[in-house]
Coordinates of C-alpha atoms and ligand atoms in Angstrom, one line a residue:
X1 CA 7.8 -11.0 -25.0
X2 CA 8.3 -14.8 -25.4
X3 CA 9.0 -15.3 -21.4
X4 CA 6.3 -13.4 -20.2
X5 CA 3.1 -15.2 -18.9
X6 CA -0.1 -14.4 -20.4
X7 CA -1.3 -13.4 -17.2
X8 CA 1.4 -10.4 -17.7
X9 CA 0.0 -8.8 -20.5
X10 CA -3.6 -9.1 -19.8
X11 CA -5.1 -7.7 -16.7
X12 CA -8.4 -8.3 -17.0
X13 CA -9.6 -11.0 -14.7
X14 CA -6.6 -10.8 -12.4
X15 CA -7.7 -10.0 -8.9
X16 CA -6.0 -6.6 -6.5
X17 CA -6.7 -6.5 -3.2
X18 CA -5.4 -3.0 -1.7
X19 CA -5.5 -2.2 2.0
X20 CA -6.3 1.1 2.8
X21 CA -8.2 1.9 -0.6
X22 CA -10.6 4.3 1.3
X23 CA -8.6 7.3 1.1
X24 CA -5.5 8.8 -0.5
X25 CA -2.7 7.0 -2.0
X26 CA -5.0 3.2 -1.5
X27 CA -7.9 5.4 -3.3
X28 CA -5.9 6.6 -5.8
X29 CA -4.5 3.2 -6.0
X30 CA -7.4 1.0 -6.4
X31 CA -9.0 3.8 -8.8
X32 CA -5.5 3.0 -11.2
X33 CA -5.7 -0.1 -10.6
X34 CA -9.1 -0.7 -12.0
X35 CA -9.1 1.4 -15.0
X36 CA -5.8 -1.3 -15.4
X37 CA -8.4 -3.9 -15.8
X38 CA -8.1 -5.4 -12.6
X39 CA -11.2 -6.2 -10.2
X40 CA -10.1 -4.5 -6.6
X41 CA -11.1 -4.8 -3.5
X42 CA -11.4 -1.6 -1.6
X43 CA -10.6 -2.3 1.8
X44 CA -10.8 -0.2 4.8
X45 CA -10.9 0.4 8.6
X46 CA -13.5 2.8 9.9
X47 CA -15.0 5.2 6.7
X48 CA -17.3 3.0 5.0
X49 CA -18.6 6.1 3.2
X50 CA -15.3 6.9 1.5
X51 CA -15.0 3.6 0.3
X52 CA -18.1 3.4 -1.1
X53 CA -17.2 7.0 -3.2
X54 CA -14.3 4.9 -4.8
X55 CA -16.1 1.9 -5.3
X56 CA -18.8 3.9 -7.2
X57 CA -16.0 6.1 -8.8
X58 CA -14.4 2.1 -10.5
X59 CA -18.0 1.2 -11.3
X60 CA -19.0 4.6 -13.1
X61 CA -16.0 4.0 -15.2
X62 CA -17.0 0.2 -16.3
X63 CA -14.8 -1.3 -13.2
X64 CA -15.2 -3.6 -10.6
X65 CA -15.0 -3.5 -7.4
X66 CA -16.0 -4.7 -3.8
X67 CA -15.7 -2.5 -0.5
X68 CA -14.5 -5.0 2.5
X69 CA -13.8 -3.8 6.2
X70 CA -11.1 -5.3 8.1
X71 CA -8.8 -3.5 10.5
X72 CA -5.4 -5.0 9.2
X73 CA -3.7 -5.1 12.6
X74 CA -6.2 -8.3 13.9
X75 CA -5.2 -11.4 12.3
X76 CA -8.6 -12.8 12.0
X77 CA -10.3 -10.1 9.7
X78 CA -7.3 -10.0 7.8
X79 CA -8.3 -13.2 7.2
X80 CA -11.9 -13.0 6.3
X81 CA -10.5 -9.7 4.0
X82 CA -8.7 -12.9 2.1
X83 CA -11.8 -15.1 2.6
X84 CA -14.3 -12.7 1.3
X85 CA -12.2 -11.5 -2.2
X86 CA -11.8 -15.3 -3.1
X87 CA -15.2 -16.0 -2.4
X88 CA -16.6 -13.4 -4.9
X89 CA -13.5 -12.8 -7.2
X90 CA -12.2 -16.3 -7.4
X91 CA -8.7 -15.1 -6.2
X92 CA -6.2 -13.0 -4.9
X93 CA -3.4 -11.8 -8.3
X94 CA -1.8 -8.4 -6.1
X95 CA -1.9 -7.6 -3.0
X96 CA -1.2 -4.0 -2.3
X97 CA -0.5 -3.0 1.3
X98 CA -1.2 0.5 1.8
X99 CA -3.0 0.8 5.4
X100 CA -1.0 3.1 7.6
X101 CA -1.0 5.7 10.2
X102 CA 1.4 8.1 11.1
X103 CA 0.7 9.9 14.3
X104 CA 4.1 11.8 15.4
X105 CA 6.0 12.8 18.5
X106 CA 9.7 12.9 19.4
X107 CA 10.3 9.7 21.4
X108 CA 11.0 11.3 24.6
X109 CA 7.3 12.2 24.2
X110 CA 5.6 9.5 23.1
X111 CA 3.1 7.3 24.5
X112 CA 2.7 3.8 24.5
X113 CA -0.8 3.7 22.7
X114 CA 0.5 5.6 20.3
X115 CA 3.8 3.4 19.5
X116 CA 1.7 0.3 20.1
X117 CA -0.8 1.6 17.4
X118 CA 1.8 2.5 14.7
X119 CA 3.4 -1.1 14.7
X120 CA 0.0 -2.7 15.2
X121 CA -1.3 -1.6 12.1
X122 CA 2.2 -0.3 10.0
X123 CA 4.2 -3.3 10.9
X124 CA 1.7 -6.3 12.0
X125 CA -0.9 -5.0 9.5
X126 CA 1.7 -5.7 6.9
X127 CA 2.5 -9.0 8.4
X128 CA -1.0 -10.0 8.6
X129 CA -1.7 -9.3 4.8
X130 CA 1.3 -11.4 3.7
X131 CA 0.9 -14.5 5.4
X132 CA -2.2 -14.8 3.8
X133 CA -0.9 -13.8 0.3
X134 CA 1.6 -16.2 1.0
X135 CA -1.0 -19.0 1.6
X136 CA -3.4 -17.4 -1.4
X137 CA -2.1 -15.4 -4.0
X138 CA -1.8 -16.9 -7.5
X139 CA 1.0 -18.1 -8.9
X140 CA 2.4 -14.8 -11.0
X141 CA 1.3 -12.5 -8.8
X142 CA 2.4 -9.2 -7.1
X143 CA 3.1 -7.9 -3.7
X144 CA 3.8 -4.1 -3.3
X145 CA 4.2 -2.9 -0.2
X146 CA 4.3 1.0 0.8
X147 CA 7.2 1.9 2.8
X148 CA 8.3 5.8 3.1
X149 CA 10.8 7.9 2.4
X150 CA 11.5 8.6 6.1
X151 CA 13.3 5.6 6.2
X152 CA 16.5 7.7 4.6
X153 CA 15.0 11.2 5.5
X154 CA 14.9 10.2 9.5
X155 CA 13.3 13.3 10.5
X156 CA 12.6 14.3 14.3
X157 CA 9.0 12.9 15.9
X158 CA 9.4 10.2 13.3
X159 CA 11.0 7.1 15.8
X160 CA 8.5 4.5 15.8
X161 CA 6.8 5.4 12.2
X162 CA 10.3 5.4 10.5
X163 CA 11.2 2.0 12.1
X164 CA 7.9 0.6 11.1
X165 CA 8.4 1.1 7.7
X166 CA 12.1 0.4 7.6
X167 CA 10.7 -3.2 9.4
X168 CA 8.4 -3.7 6.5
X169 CA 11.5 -2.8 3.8
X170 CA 12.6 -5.6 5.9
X171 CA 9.9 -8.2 5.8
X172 CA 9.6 -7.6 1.7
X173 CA 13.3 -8.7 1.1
X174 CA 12.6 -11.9 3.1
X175 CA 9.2 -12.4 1.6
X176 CA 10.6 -12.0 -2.0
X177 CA 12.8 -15.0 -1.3
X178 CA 10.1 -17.3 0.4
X179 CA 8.0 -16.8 -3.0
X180 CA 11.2 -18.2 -4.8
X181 CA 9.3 -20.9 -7.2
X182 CA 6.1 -18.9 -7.7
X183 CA 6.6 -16.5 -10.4
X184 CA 5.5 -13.5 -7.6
X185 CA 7.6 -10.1 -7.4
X186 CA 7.6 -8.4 -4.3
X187 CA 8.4 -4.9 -3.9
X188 CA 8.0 -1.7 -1.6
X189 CA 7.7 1.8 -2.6
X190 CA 9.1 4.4 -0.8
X191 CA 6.9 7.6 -1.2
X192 CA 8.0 11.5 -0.2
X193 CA 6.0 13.9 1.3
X194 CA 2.6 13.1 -0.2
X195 CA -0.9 15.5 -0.5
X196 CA -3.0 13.6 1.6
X197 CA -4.6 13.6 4.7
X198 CA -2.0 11.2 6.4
X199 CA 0.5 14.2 6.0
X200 CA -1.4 17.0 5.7
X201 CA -3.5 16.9 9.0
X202 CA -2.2 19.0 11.8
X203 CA 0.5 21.0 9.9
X204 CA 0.3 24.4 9.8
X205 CA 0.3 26.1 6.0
X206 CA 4.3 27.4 6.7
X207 CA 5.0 23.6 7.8
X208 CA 3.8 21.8 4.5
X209 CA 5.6 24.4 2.3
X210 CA 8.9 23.6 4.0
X211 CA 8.8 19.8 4.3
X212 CA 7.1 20.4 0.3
X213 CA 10.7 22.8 -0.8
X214 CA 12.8 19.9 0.3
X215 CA 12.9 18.3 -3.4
X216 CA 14.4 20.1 -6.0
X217 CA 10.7 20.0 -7.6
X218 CA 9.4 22.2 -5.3
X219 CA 6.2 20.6 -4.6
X220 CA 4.6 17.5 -2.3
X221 CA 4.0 14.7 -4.7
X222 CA 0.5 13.7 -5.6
X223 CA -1.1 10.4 -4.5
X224 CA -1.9 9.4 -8.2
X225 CA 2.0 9.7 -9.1
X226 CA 2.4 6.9 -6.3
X227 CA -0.6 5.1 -7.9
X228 CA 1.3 5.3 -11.1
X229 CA 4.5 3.1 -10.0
X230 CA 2.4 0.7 -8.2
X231 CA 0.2 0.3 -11.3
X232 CA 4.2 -0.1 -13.3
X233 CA 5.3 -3.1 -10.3
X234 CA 1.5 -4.4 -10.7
X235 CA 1.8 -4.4 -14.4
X236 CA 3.5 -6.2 -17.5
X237 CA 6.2 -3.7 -17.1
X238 CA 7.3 -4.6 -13.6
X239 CA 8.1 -8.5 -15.2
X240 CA 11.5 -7.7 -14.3
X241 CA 11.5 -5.5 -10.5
X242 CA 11.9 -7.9 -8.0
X243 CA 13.3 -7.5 -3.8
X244 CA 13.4 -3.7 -4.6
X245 CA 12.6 -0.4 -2.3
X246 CA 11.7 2.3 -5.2
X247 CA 11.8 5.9 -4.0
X248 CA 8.9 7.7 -5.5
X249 CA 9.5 11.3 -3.9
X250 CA 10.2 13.7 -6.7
X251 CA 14.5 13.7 -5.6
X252 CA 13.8 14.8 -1.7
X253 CA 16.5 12.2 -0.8
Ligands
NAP1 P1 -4.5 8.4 4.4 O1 -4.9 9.3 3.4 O2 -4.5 8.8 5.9 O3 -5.3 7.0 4.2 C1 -5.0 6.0 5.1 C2 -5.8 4.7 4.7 O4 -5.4 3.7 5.5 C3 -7.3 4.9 4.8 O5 -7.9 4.3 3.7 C4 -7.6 4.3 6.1 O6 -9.0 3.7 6.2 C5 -6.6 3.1 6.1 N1 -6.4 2.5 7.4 C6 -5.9 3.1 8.5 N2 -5.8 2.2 9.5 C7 -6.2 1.1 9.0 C8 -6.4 -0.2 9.6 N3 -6.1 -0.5 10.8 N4 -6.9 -1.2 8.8 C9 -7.2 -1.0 7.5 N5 -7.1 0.2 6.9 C10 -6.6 1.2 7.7 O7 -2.9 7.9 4.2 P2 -2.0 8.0 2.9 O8 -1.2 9.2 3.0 O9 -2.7 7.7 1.7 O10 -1.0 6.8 3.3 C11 -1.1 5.5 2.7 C12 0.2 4.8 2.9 O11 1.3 5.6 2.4 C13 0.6 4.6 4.4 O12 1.1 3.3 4.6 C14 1.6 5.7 4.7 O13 2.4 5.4 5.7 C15 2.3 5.7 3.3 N6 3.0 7.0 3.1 C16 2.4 8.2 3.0 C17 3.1 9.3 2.7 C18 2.4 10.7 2.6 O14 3.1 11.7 2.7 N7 1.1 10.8 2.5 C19 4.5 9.3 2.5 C20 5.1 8.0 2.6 C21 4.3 6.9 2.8 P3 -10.2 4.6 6.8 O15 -10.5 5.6 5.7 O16 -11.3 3.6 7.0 O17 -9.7 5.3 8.0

């Protein structure tokens, strides 16, 4: 233990900021998170009611907690998101990037709104979010980004959100060297087919089983099992996990 910081071992007081903490794998998230010992901020885009439920959900269990809206694709609220959580917290200790859309079409079929829209908010989101963590975050602290599995699966309709989140797989090997000197790990996770509304909306019942008997377990993985290896690369046990992609997707690839 001699080489780990105090500010490994103890959470409490240490600041994470998780985009996309309204709903699914962010909720789950900044629920894990909190019961962790960390203060989070629950950020989201547009469902101020769903944030509030987590919000309330950390404070019933002793937690704390602060709901802020920014869109992550506009620079600008991205960086009052920064503003605000060191104005009331003090800091910023892990940032968790978890904001993301996935609206699908083969890509003789798509749109431009809709590819505009995916790298707005999967790929510029994510850039927004680390140039302020690289002006802000604490010295020690954690970046964990959430990548997908369709980066190896490469499924049809999944052009432009695949090569978003192979962009951002990207942009966390480069960022993991720029925080050379800072004692910060930087990682992405790489989650399968997840229960959530993200993946779930618009598949019919015969669709979800299929994509869910792809892993050898049989089942779609649960947004608090991706909560639980972001709370592992947020915690004293991640000391050692730096520049990585970790699959979390039960063996589906
Ligand atoms: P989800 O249930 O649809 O939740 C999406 C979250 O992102 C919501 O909190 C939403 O806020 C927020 N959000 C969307 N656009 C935003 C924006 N412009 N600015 C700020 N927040 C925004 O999705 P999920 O399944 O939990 O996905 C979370 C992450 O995991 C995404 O990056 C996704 O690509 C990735 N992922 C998911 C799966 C899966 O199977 N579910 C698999 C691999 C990777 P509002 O509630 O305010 O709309």
């Amino acid at each position: 233990m001699a080489n780990l910081h105090s500010s490994d071992t103890h959470n409490d007081h240490r600041v994470a900021l998780v985009t996309g903490a309204s709903r699914g794998i962010g909720a789950a998230t900044a629920k894990r998170l909190a019961a962790d010992g960390f203060a989070v901020v629950v950020n989201y885009a547009g469902n101020r009611e769903a944030a509030d439920a987590v919000r309330s959900d950390i404070e019933q269990n002793g937690g704390q907690a602060l709901v802020v809206q920014a869109d992550v694709s506009n620079p600008s609220e991205v960086k009052r998101l920064f503003d605000e959580t060191i104005d009331q917290f003090g800091g910023v200790d892990v940032l968790v990037n978890c904001a993301g859309v996935m609206d699908l079409a083969p890509i003789g079929e798509m749109d431009d709104a809709t590819f505009d829209k995916t790298v707005a908010i999967n790929l510029k989101g994510t850039f927004n979010t680390l140039r302020q963590a690289a002006q802000h975050l604490r010295d020690g602290g954690r970046v964990i980004n959430v990548s997908s599995s369709v980066t190896r699966l490469l499924q049809p309709g999944y052009g432009p959100y695949a090569a978003t989140k192979a962009a951002v797989e990207a942009m966390t090997g480069v960022f993991t060297k720029e925080m050379r000197g800072r004692d910060i790990r930087v990682n992405a996770i790489a989650p399968g087919p997840t229960a959530t509304e993200l993946f779930l909306e618009g598949k019919p019942d015969h669709v979800v089983d299929h994509i869910a008997n792809l892993s050898p377990m049989e089942r779609l993985g649960q947004p608090d099992e991706i909560a639980a290896m972001i709370a592992a690369l947020a915690g004293a046990h991640g000391g050692w996990v730096n520049g990585q992609t970790i699959h979390v997707n039960g063996g589906v690839i």
